[in-house]
Short mmCIF file of C-alpha atoms in Angstrom, two decimals:
data_model
loop_
_atom_site.label_atom_id
_atom_site.label_comp_id
_atom_site.label_asym_id
_atom_site.label_seq_id
_atom_site.Cartn_x
_atom_site.Cartn_y
_atom_site.Cartn_z
CA MET A 950 0.00 0.00 0.00
CA SER A 951 1.37 3.41 -1.01
CA PHE A 952 1.89 6.22 1.47
CA VAL A 953 -1.00 8.21 -0.04
CA SER A 954 -3.39 5.23 0.20
CA CYS A 955 -2.32 4.56 3.79
CA LEU A 956 -2.80 8.22 4.71
CA ARG A 957 -6.27 8.35 3.14
CA GLN A 958 -7.33 5.10 4.90
CA TRP A 959 -6.00 6.44 8.22
CA ALA A 960 -7.95 9.70 7.83
CA ASP A 961 -11.14 7.79 6.96
CA ALA A 962 -10.77 5.54 10.01
CA VAL A 963 -10.36 8.53 12.35
CA ALA A 964 -13.43 10.15 10.77
CA PHE A 965 -15.49 7.00 11.45
CA SER A 966 -14.36 7.01 15.07
CA GLU A 967 -15.28 10.68 15.59
CA LYS A 968 -18.76 9.93 14.23
CA GLY A 969 -19.16 7.11 16.79
CA ASP A 970 -18.93 4.27 14.24
CA LYS A 971 -16.27 2.25 16.07
CA ILE A 972 -16.82 -0.90 13.99
CA SER A 973 -16.16 0.86 10.67
CA ALA A 974 -13.18 2.67 12.21
CA LEU A 975 -11.64 -0.61 13.41
CA GLN A 976 -12.28 -2.25 10.02
CA ALA A 977 -10.61 0.66 8.21
CA PHE A 978 -7.54 0.46 10.48
CA LEU A 979 -7.24 -3.31 9.99
CA GLU A 980 -7.29 -2.92 6.18
CA ILE A 981 -4.06 -0.88 6.29
CA GLN A 982 -1.28 -3.25 5.26
CA ASP A 983 1.82 -1.50 6.62
CA LYS A 984 0.66 -0.57 10.11
CA THR A 985 2.83 2.00 11.89
CA SER A 986 3.26 2.25 15.65
CA LYS A 987 0.53 4.93 15.84
CA ILE A 988 -1.97 2.89 13.81
CA SER A 989 -1.35 -0.21 15.95
CA PHE A 990 -1.84 1.98 19.03
CA ASN A 991 -5.21 3.16 17.66
CA ILE A 992 -6.30 -0.44 17.01
CA GLY A 993 -5.35 -1.39 20.57
CA CYS A 994 -7.32 1.54 22.02
CA LEU A 995 -10.46 0.58 20.07
CA HIS A 996 -10.22 -3.06 21.25
CA LEU A 997 -9.51 -1.92 24.83
CA ASN A 998 -12.64 0.26 24.84
CA ASN A 999 -14.63 -2.79 23.62
CA ASP A 1000 -13.14 -4.92 26.45
CA ASP A 1001 -11.35 -7.17 23.90
CA PHE A 1002 -8.30 -7.39 26.13
CA ASP A 1003 -6.44 -10.22 24.34
CA VAL A 1004 -6.62 -8.53 20.92
CA ALA A 1005 -5.79 -5.15 22.48
CA GLU A 1006 -2.67 -6.66 24.09
CA LYS A 1007 -1.41 -7.93 20.72
CA ALA A 1008 -2.04 -4.54 19.10
CA PHE A 1009 -0.06 -2.73 21.82
CA ASP A 1010 2.70 -5.35 21.41
CA ASN A 1011 2.92 -4.40 17.70
CA SER A 1012 2.95 -0.69 18.55
CA ILE A 1013 5.80 -1.09 21.05
CA GLY A 1014 7.66 -3.32 18.59
CA LYS A 1015 7.61 -0.49 16.03
CA ASP A 1016 8.54 2.19 18.60
CA GLU A 1017 10.24 1.03 21.79
CA HIS A 1018 10.12 4.52 23.34
CA LEU A 1019 6.37 5.20 22.97
CA ALA A 1020 5.55 5.71 26.66
CA VAL A 1021 1.82 6.03 26.08
CA ALA A 1022 1.75 2.56 24.48
CA PHE A 1023 3.36 1.04 27.61
CA PHE A 1024 0.80 2.97 29.69
CA GLN A 1025 -2.15 1.55 27.73
CA ARG A 1026 -0.77 -1.98 27.73
CA GLY A 1027 -0.32 -1.70 31.50
CA ILE A 1028 -4.02 -0.84 31.80
CA THR A 1029 -4.85 -3.86 29.59
CA PHE A 1030 -2.80 -6.21 31.81
CA TYR A 1031 -4.43 -4.79 34.96
CA LYS A 1032 -7.93 -5.46 33.59
CA LYS A 1033 -6.78 -9.01 32.70
CA GLU A 1034 -5.60 -9.32 36.33
CA LYS A 1035 -1.99 -9.79 35.20
CA PHE A 1036 -0.72 -7.44 37.90
CA GLU A 1037 3.01 -8.25 37.65
CA GLU A 1038 3.03 -7.55 33.88
CA SER A 1039 0.94 -4.41 34.47
CA LEU A 1040 3.44 -3.15 37.06
CA LEU A 1041 6.38 -3.64 34.67
CA ASP A 1042 4.62 -1.69 31.87
CA PHE A 1043 3.71 1.23 34.15
CA GLN A 1044 7.29 1.36 35.43
CA GLN A 1045 8.59 1.33 31.82
CA ALA A 1046 6.20 4.15 30.90
CA PHE A 1047 7.53 6.19 33.84
CA LYS A 1048 11.09 5.44 32.71
CA GLU A 1049 10.34 6.70 29.16
CA LEU A 1050 9.30 10.04 30.65
CA ARG A 1051 13.03 10.48 31.42
CA GLY A 1052 12.55 12.75 34.40
CA ASN A 1053 10.00 15.03 32.74
CA GLN A 1054 6.69 15.87 34.42
CA LEU A 1055 4.74 15.13 31.25
CA ILE A 1056 4.86 14.26 27.53
CA ASP A 1057 2.53 16.23 25.25
CA TYR A 1058 1.59 14.04 22.25
CA LYS A 1059 -0.32 16.81 20.44
CA PRO A 1060 2.54 17.49 17.94
CA LEU A 1061 2.40 13.77 17.04
CA GLY A 1062 -1.36 13.83 16.43
CA LEU A 1063 -2.74 12.65 19.82
CA ARG A 1064 -4.47 15.32 21.92
CA TYR A 1065 -3.32 13.84 25.24
CA LYS A 1066 -0.70 14.67 27.87
CA LEU A 1067 0.84 11.75 29.78
CA TYR A 1068 1.68 13.03 33.29
CA ALA A 1069 4.29 11.35 35.51
CA CYS A 1070 2.05 11.75 38.55
CA GLU A 1071 -0.75 9.75 36.89
CA VAL A 1072 1.66 6.95 35.92
CA LEU A 1073 2.80 6.78 39.58
CA HIS A 1074 -0.88 6.80 40.60
CA ASN A 1075 -1.45 3.58 38.62
CA ILE A 1076 1.79 2.05 39.95
CA GLY A 1077 0.50 2.69 43.47
CA LEU A 1078 -2.81 1.02 42.57
CA VAL A 1079 -1.02 -2.12 41.33
CA TYR A 1080 1.07 -2.30 44.53
CA ALA A 1081 -2.12 -1.88 46.59
CA THR A 1082 -3.83 -4.66 44.61
CA LEU A 1083 -0.83 -6.91 45.36
CA GLY A 1084 -1.12 -6.05 49.08
CA LYS A 1085 2.09 -4.00 49.19
CA TRP A 1086 0.57 -0.97 50.93
CA GLU A 1087 3.86 0.67 51.91
CA LYS A 1088 5.07 0.59 48.29
CA ALA A 1089 1.73 1.96 47.17
CA GLN A 1090 1.91 4.82 49.67
CA GLU A 1091 5.50 5.63 48.66
CA ASN A 1092 4.58 5.98 44.96
CA LEU A 1093 1.49 8.07 45.68
CA LEU A 1094 3.48 10.49 47.88
CA THR A 1095 5.96 10.86 45.01
CA ALA A 1096 3.01 11.52 42.69
CA LEU A 1097 1.84 14.30 45.03
CA ASN A 1098 5.26 15.97 44.81
CA LEU A 1099 5.21 15.78 40.99
CA ARG A 1100 1.65 17.09 40.73
CA SER A 1101 1.79 20.41 38.83
CA GLU A 1102 -1.89 21.24 38.47
CA ALA A 1103 -4.91 21.41 40.75
CA LYS A 1104 -6.96 19.07 38.54
CA PHE A 1105 -5.21 15.97 39.97
CA GLY A 1106 -7.42 15.81 43.05
CA HIS A 1107 -7.89 12.07 42.55
CA ILE A 1108 -4.32 11.54 43.78
CA ASP A 1109 -5.28 13.02 47.18
CA GLN A 1110 -8.27 10.67 47.28
CA ALA A 1111 -5.98 7.73 46.44
CA VAL A 1112 -3.70 8.61 49.39
CA GLU A 1113 -6.70 8.66 51.72
CA SER A 1114 -7.79 5.25 50.38
CA ILE A 1115 -4.29 3.80 50.95
CA LEU A 1116 -4.33 4.93 54.57
CA LYS A 1117 -7.61 2.98 54.96
CA GLN A 1118 -6.12 0.09 52.92
CA LYS A 1119 -8.81 0.44 50.24
CA LEU A 1120 -8.40 0.24 46.48
CA PHE A 1121 -9.16 3.20 44.20
CA SER A 1122 -9.94 3.78 40.51
CA LEU A 1123 -7.49 3.30 37.64
CA VAL A 1124 -6.49 6.33 35.54
CA GLY A 1125 -6.59 5.87 31.74
CA ILE A 1126 -6.77 7.70 28.43
CA PRO A 1127 -10.30 8.99 27.67
CA ALA A 1128 -12.18 6.83 25.16
CA GLY A 1129 -12.16 8.15 21.60
CA LEU A 1130 -8.69 9.71 21.63
CA LEU A 1131 -6.61 8.40 18.71
CA PHE A 1132 -3.49 9.37 16.80
CA LYS A 1133 -4.53 11.49 13.78
CA PRO A 1134 -2.54 11.90 10.55
CA ASN A 1135 -0.81 15.20 9.83
CA LYS A 1136 -3.54 17.66 8.76
CA HIS A 1137 -1.22 19.24 6.16
CA TYR A 1138 -0.69 15.85 4.49
CA VAL A 1139 -4.44 15.18 4.54
CA ALA A 1140 -5.14 18.55 2.92
CA GLU A 1141 -2.81 17.65 0.05
CA LEU A 1142 -4.97 14.60 -0.74
CA GLU A 1143 -7.66 16.82 -2.23
CA LYS A 1144 -7.37 17.45 -5.96
CA LYS A 1145 -6.56 21.02 -6.93
CA ASP A 1146 -7.02 22.75 -10.28
CA TYR A 1147 -3.91 24.90 -10.55
CA LEU A 1148 -4.54 26.02 -14.16
CA GLY A 1149 -8.21 26.85 -13.99
CA LYS A 1150 -10.44 27.32 -17.03
CA ALA A 1151 -9.07 29.29 -19.96
CA LYS A 1152 -11.02 32.28 -21.23
CA VAL A 1153 -10.64 33.96 -24.62
CA LEU A 1154 -10.61 37.75 -24.32
CA SER A 1155 -10.18 38.83 -27.97
CA SER A 1156 -10.16 37.31 -31.43
CA VAL A 1157 -9.44 38.32 -35.04
CA VAL A 1158 -12.67 36.64 -36.11
CA PRO A 1159 -15.70 38.95 -35.69
CA SER A 1160 -18.15 36.04 -35.41
CA ASP A 1161 -16.23 34.40 -32.54
CA ASN A 1162 -18.49 33.90 -29.51
CA PHE A 1163 -15.45 33.34 -27.22
CA SER A 1164 -16.52 29.80 -26.24
CA GLY A 1165 -14.06 26.99 -25.83
CA PHE A 1166 -10.37 26.81 -24.94
CA ALA A 1167 -8.95 28.67 -28.00
CA PRO A 1168 -10.32 31.38 -30.28
CA LEU A 1169 -11.54 30.62 -33.79
CA GLN A 1170 -8.93 30.92 -36.54
CA PRO A 1171 -9.57 32.63 -39.91
CA GLN A 1172 -10.54 30.15 -42.63
CA VAL A 1173 -8.41 30.75 -45.75
CA VAL A 1174 -9.69 29.25 -49.02
CA ASP A 1175 -6.91 30.42 -51.38
CA THR A 1176 -3.47 31.60 -50.45
CA PRO A 1177 -3.21 35.34 -51.29
CA THR A 1178 -0.57 36.42 -53.78
CA ALA A 1179 0.18 39.64 -51.93
CA PRO A 1180 0.68 40.32 -48.22
CA LYS A 1181 -2.66 40.87 -46.52
CA GLN A 1182 -3.31 44.16 -44.81
CA PRO A 1183 -3.22 43.51 -41.06
CA GLU A 1184 -6.47 43.73 -39.17
CA VAL A 1185 -6.94 45.73 -36.01
CA LEU A 1186 -7.61 43.69 -32.88
CA ARG A 1187 -10.95 44.47 -31.32
CA ALA A 1188 -11.79 44.47 -27.62
CA LEU A 1189 -14.95 43.80 -25.75
CA GLU A 1190 -15.23 47.49 -24.84
CA GLY A 1191 -13.26 50.73 -25.23
CA GLU A 1192 -11.47 52.45 -28.11
CA PRO A 1193 -8.05 51.02 -29.15
CA HIS A 1194 -5.07 53.37 -28.73
CA THR A 1195 -1.33 52.96 -29.27
CA VAL A 1196 1.11 53.95 -26.50
CA LEU A 1197 3.68 56.49 -27.73
CA TYR A 1198 5.90 56.85 -24.65
CA GLU A 1199 6.86 54.77 -21.65
CA PHE A 1200 4.84 55.58 -18.53
CA ILE A 1201 6.00 54.57 -15.04
CA PRO A 1202 3.21 54.61 -12.41
CA GLU A 1203 3.63 56.44 -9.11
CA THR A 1204 0.42 55.35 -7.38
CA GLU A 1205 -1.65 52.17 -7.25
CA GLU A 1206 -4.29 53.78 -9.49
CA GLU A 1207 -1.86 54.26 -12.39
CA LEU A 1208 -0.91 51.59 -14.96
CA ALA A 1209 2.56 50.89 -16.43
CA VAL A 1210 2.73 50.80 -20.24
CA LEU A 1211 5.52 50.76 -22.87
CA PRO A 1212 5.76 52.29 -26.36
CA GLY A 1213 3.93 50.13 -28.91
CA ASN A 1214 1.45 48.64 -26.42
CA ILE A 1215 -2.21 48.67 -27.50
CA VAL A 1216 -4.58 49.80 -24.78
CA PHE A 1217 -8.35 50.31 -24.79
CA VAL A 1218 -9.56 53.66 -23.49
CA LEU A 1219 -12.68 53.21 -21.36
CA GLN A 1220 -13.09 56.82 -20.28
CA ARG A 1221 -11.25 60.11 -20.74
CA GLY A 1222 -11.51 62.64 -17.94
CA ASP A 1223 -11.51 66.43 -18.08
CA ASP A 1224 -8.07 66.44 -16.41
CA ASN A 1225 -6.57 64.69 -19.49
CA TRP A 1226 -6.13 61.36 -17.67
CA ALA A 1227 -7.60 58.28 -19.34
CA SER A 1228 -8.97 55.12 -17.71
CA VAL A 1229 -7.63 52.25 -19.87
CA MET A 1230 -7.64 48.44 -19.99
CA PHE A 1231 -4.38 46.61 -20.76
CA ASN A 1232 -3.64 42.88 -20.34
CA GLY A 1233 -6.76 42.44 -18.21
CA ARG A 1234 -5.74 45.27 -15.83
CA LYS A 1235 -7.47 48.63 -15.44
CA GLY A 1236 -5.70 51.88 -14.53
CA LEU A 1237 -4.95 55.51 -15.32
CA VAL A 1238 -2.57 56.68 -18.10
CA PRO A 1239 -1.96 60.25 -19.39
CA TYR A 1240 -4.05 60.66 -22.54
CA ASN A 1241 -1.33 62.70 -24.27
CA TYR A 1242 0.86 59.55 -24.10
CA LEU A 1243 -1.64 57.77 -26.39
CA GLU A 1244 -2.68 57.95 -30.03
CA PRO A 1245 -5.90 56.55 -31.51
CA LEU A 1246 -5.15 53.36 -33.42
CA ALA A 1247 -7.48 54.30 -36.31
CA SER A 1248 -5.29 57.30 -37.22
CA LYS A 1249 -2.27 55.15 -37.97
CA THR A 1250 -1.55 53.73 -41.43
CA LEU A 1251 -1.58 49.93 -41.30
CA GLN A 1252 -0.98 49.13 -44.98
CA VAL A 1253 2.13 47.21 -45.99
CA SER A 1254 3.73 47.97 -49.34
CA PRO A 1255 4.63 44.80 -51.31
CA SER A 1256 7.70 46.41 -52.83
CA ASN A 1257 9.15 47.25 -49.43
CA SER A 1258 8.31 43.96 -47.74
CA ASN A 1259 11.94 42.80 -47.81
CA ALA A 1260 13.41 46.23 -47.00
CA GLU A 1261 15.02 46.98 -43.66
CA ILE A 1262 12.54 48.07 -41.03
CA PRO A 1263 13.29 51.69 -40.04
CA ALA A 1264 13.82 52.63 -36.42
CA PRO A 1265 10.89 54.20 -34.58
CA PRO A 1266 10.92 58.00 -34.35
CA GLN A 1267 12.57 59.39 -31.21
CA ARG A 1268 10.37 61.94 -29.46
CA ALA A 1269 10.51 63.25 -25.93
CA ALA A 1270 7.55 62.35 -23.77
CA PRO A 1271 5.22 65.25 -22.97
CA ASN A 1272 4.59 66.42 -19.44
CA LYS A 1273 2.09 64.44 -17.42
CA PRO A 1274 -1.25 66.15 -16.83
CA THR A 1275 -2.13 67.30 -13.33
CA LYS A 1276 -4.66 65.05 -11.67
CA ASP A 1277 -8.00 66.36 -10.53
CA PRO A 1278 -7.79 66.79 -6.73
CA LYS A 1279 -11.08 64.92 -6.49
CA VAL A 1280 -9.37 61.79 -7.81
CA PHE A 1281 -6.73 61.59 -5.07
CA SER A 1282 -6.39 64.18 -2.33
CA GLY A 1283 -5.00 62.10 0.53
CA CYS A 1284 -1.48 61.63 1.87
CA ILE A 1285 0.10 58.17 2.00
CA VAL A 1286 1.60 57.90 5.51
CA LYS A 1287 4.12 55.10 6.07
CA VAL A 1288 4.58 54.09 9.76
CA HIS A 1289 7.64 52.03 10.83
CA PHE A 1290 6.86 49.89 13.89
CA MET A 1291 7.99 46.31 14.55
CA PHE A 1292 6.58 46.00 11.04
CA THR A 1293 5.67 48.67 8.47
CA ILE A 1294 2.13 49.81 7.70
CA ALA A 1295 0.75 52.36 5.23
CA MET A 1296 -2.39 54.49 5.56
CA CYS A 1297 -4.15 57.18 3.54
CA ILE A 1298 -4.75 60.31 5.71
CA SER A 1299 -6.11 63.68 4.67
CA PRO A 1300 -3.37 66.35 5.13
CA GLY A 1301 -3.85 68.75 8.02
CA GLN A 1302 -5.42 66.23 10.40
CA PRO A 1303 -4.82 66.98 14.14
CA PHE A 1304 -2.49 64.87 16.26
CA THR A 1305 -5.29 63.03 18.10
CA ALA A 1306 -6.89 61.92 14.82
CA VAL A 1307 -3.58 60.67 13.38
CA LEU A 1308 -2.72 58.83 16.63
CA GLN A 1309 -6.14 57.16 16.72
CA LEU A 1310 -5.78 55.94 13.11
CA VAL A 1311 -2.35 54.45 13.91
CA SER A 1312 -3.73 52.88 17.11
CA THR A 1313 -6.59 51.26 15.19
CA LYS A 1314 -4.24 49.97 12.47
CA LEU A 1315 -1.75 48.49 14.97
CA LYS A 1316 -4.52 47.24 17.31
CA ARG A 1317 -2.78 48.78 20.33
CA PRO A 1318 -4.02 51.39 22.85
CA ALA A 1319 -3.28 54.96 21.79
CA SER A 1320 -1.94 55.75 25.27
CA THR A 1321 0.95 53.29 24.74
CA LEU A 1322 2.08 54.66 21.34
CA ARG A 1323 4.64 57.41 20.65
CA LEU A 1324 5.03 58.86 17.14
CA SER A 1325 8.12 60.63 15.79
CA TYR A 1326 9.38 62.00 12.48
CA ALA A 1327 12.64 63.21 10.92
CA LYS A 1328 12.92 66.86 9.93
CA PRO A 1329 14.43 67.59 6.48
CA GLY A 1330 18.22 67.70 6.62
CA SER A 1331 18.40 66.01 10.04
CA SER A 1332 18.60 62.37 11.10
CA ASP A 1333 17.29 63.03 14.62
CA LYS A 1334 13.75 61.94 15.40
CA VAL A 1335 11.33 64.52 16.78
CA THR A 1336 8.41 63.38 18.94
CA VAL A 1337 5.04 64.24 17.41
CA ASP A 1338 2.49 66.20 19.43
CA GLU A 1339 -0.15 68.82 18.66
CA SER A 1340 2.43 71.63 18.50
CA GLU A 1341 4.46 69.76 15.84
CA MET A 1342 1.60 69.01 13.44
CA GLU A 1343 2.03 72.13 11.29
CA VAL A 1344 5.75 71.37 10.81
CA LEU A 1345 4.97 67.67 10.27
CA TRP A 1346 2.54 68.28 7.41
CA SER A 1347 5.00 70.73 5.81
CA CYS A 1348 7.47 67.80 5.49
CA MET A 1349 5.05 65.99 3.15
CA LYS A 1350 6.54 65.45 -0.33
CA GLU A 1351 4.51 64.25 -3.30
CA ASN A 1352 1.65 63.25 -0.99
CA ARG A 1353 3.95 61.00 1.07
CA LEU A 1354 5.05 61.15 4.70
CA THR A 1355 7.08 58.78 6.90
CA LEU A 1356 6.61 58.30 10.67
CA TRP A 1357 8.21 56.07 13.29
CA CYS A 1358 6.25 54.49 16.11
CA SER A 1359 7.33 52.95 19.43
CA ALA A 1360 5.18 51.30 22.09
CA THR A 1361 5.38 51.85 25.82
CA GLN A 1362 3.72 49.98 28.62
CA ASP A 1363 0.15 50.97 29.52
CA LYS A 1364 0.46 52.70 32.89
CA ALA A 1365 -3.08 51.74 33.81
CA LEU A 1366 -2.19 48.06 33.48
CA ALA A 1367 1.56 48.11 34.31
CA GLN A 1368 2.61 44.97 36.15
CA GLU A 1369 -0.93 44.34 37.45
CA ASN A 1370 -1.39 40.82 38.76
CA MET A 1371 -4.62 38.98 37.97
CA VAL A 1372 -5.94 35.58 39.09
CA ALA A 1373 -7.38 33.15 36.53
CA LEU A 1374 -11.06 32.42 37.19
CA PHE A 1375 -11.15 29.61 34.61
CA SER A 1376 -8.67 27.47 32.69
CA TYR A 1377 -7.83 28.70 29.18
CA GLU A 1378 -6.34 26.41 26.51
CA ALA A 1379 -4.34 28.05 23.71
CA SER A 1380 -5.81 27.61 20.23
CA THR A 1381 -3.20 29.71 18.35
CA PRO A 1382 0.54 30.36 18.90
CA GLU A 1383 -0.29 33.90 20.15
CA ASP A 1384 -2.58 32.67 22.96
CA LEU A 1385 -1.45 32.37 26.59
CA GLU A 1386 -2.43 29.05 28.18
CA PHE A 1387 -3.12 28.90 31.93
CA ARG A 1388 -5.11 27.00 34.55
CA GLU A 1389 -7.68 28.09 37.09
CA GLY A 1390 -5.98 29.81 40.01
CA ASP A 1391 -2.78 30.79 38.13
CA VAL A 1392 -1.39 34.30 38.73
CA ILE A 1393 -1.04 36.30 35.48
CA THR A 1394 0.95 39.54 35.08
CA VAL A 1395 -0.94 41.86 32.72
CA LEU A 1396 1.44 43.66 30.35
CA SER A 1397 -0.94 45.66 28.14
CA LYS A 1398 -4.52 45.99 26.96
CA VAL A 1399 -5.06 44.87 23.36
CA ASN A 1400 -8.73 45.96 23.20
CA ASP A 1401 -11.85 45.83 25.35
CA GLU A 1402 -11.99 42.01 25.21
CA TRP A 1403 -8.31 40.87 25.10
CA LEU A 1404 -5.27 41.43 27.30
CA GLU A 1405 -1.57 40.66 26.87
CA GLY A 1406 0.09 39.00 29.84
CA GLU A 1407 2.79 36.69 31.23
CA CYS A 1408 2.34 33.43 33.11
CA LYS A 1409 4.99 30.86 34.06
CA GLY A 1410 7.58 32.46 31.77
CA LYS A 1411 5.29 32.55 28.70
CA VAL A 1412 3.81 35.68 27.09
CA GLY A 1413 0.60 35.81 25.04
CA ILE A 1414 -2.92 37.18 24.75
CA PHE A 1415 -6.06 35.95 26.52
CA PRO A 1416 -9.72 37.01 27.10
CA SER A 1417 -10.09 39.62 29.83
CA SER A 1418 -13.23 37.86 31.15
CA PHE A 1419 -11.13 34.85 32.26
CA VAL A 1420 -9.23 36.80 34.98
CA ALA A 1421 -10.04 39.04 37.93
CA ASP A 1422 -8.18 41.40 40.28
CA PRO A 1423 -7.68 39.56 43.60
CA ASN A 1424 -7.69 42.87 45.52
CA LYS A 1425 -11.27 43.71 44.36
CA ASP A 1426 -14.49 42.13 45.61
CA GLN A 1427 -16.05 39.78 43.00
#
């Protein structure tokens, strides 16, 4: 079975399991010929949930045989042995799982496709249960006390209950992986399984045949009955709309509204304004070009003389390009302001705006509070940066050249939220790399306010954003 077929079968099996169809999921896994350690682990979990302990044991044996360091496979096989009342074998597997943790408090299998964290304290919890089942209460108590020391989160309250049961020499419940959790294939590989049309459907835009309806992949070709004895006069290409014009001079655009053209290009004028700028279509793109750079195509002579057909083609006439027309202020009257921050942004602002309006626009664009931002600019002839405030706005706008202005921005800490400690009311699991993950009761240092609903903070050495409704000030009454 190829890698692609195996990947598709794996994805289908996981989909069956998520829909609750465990039989179809197990059948799909068993049809995979080259079973990896993860696939064998999934088969073992499905059998274990169905109480098919003998088959589950063989599946976990295959998983461990493919990957001798898969701690979670030893953990699951230990649970299988315990339910088969093979307590000695169960103890050895739990101890091997703890050994594969290699001194770490947990192993997060999410990067490998399994949304599960194997904690050392829970492995020791099960070791203590096996010792208690064998009647070795001192050993059981020793492992559970070690589990208490390794406990890193408040959600492991069942370990405290297990210690109380040991003191009364009573057994307690086994800890296992929740039913339904399986190793999933890489989502990027699964996405590549879908067929993609990279070329798309071709579309004919123009044709030399007037009766062409522009249907099909290629335009119709002229049907020639007899070969002409003399060169045929070339025909003018027609467009769907607009008047054809020839470009006389090279035009380099300076704004996004303008369109770059070269001498000899044929453009189609859609509209000519009173300011002598023309809206044209060229190569499927629409833009502005000075009309005095163009010449109507109908005014040019297109006949070819038979006697001169073999003569040397003369060079095009050399003429200086005329001056560009001045644009109507109604077309574009704003100033393009470039702001250098940790990254660079560009905005269109009407010249003469007050400082508060400019600062608010930058704050909205950067998604940061205006109180934490400081703007500066460089005066002409000087490399020093001058801080922008209301008194500097007249000088700032005088530095604008060709409707362009450059600012620099730096962020400071919000004084209202500086180093304020909050307590987590609920646990929050990160869904994106920018999120800050924490548990209920954790202390979070608030660094800044992103907006009315999100804060930026630090917890346990990690920095990220989180919902403001998940935390509260411990010094205020709730």
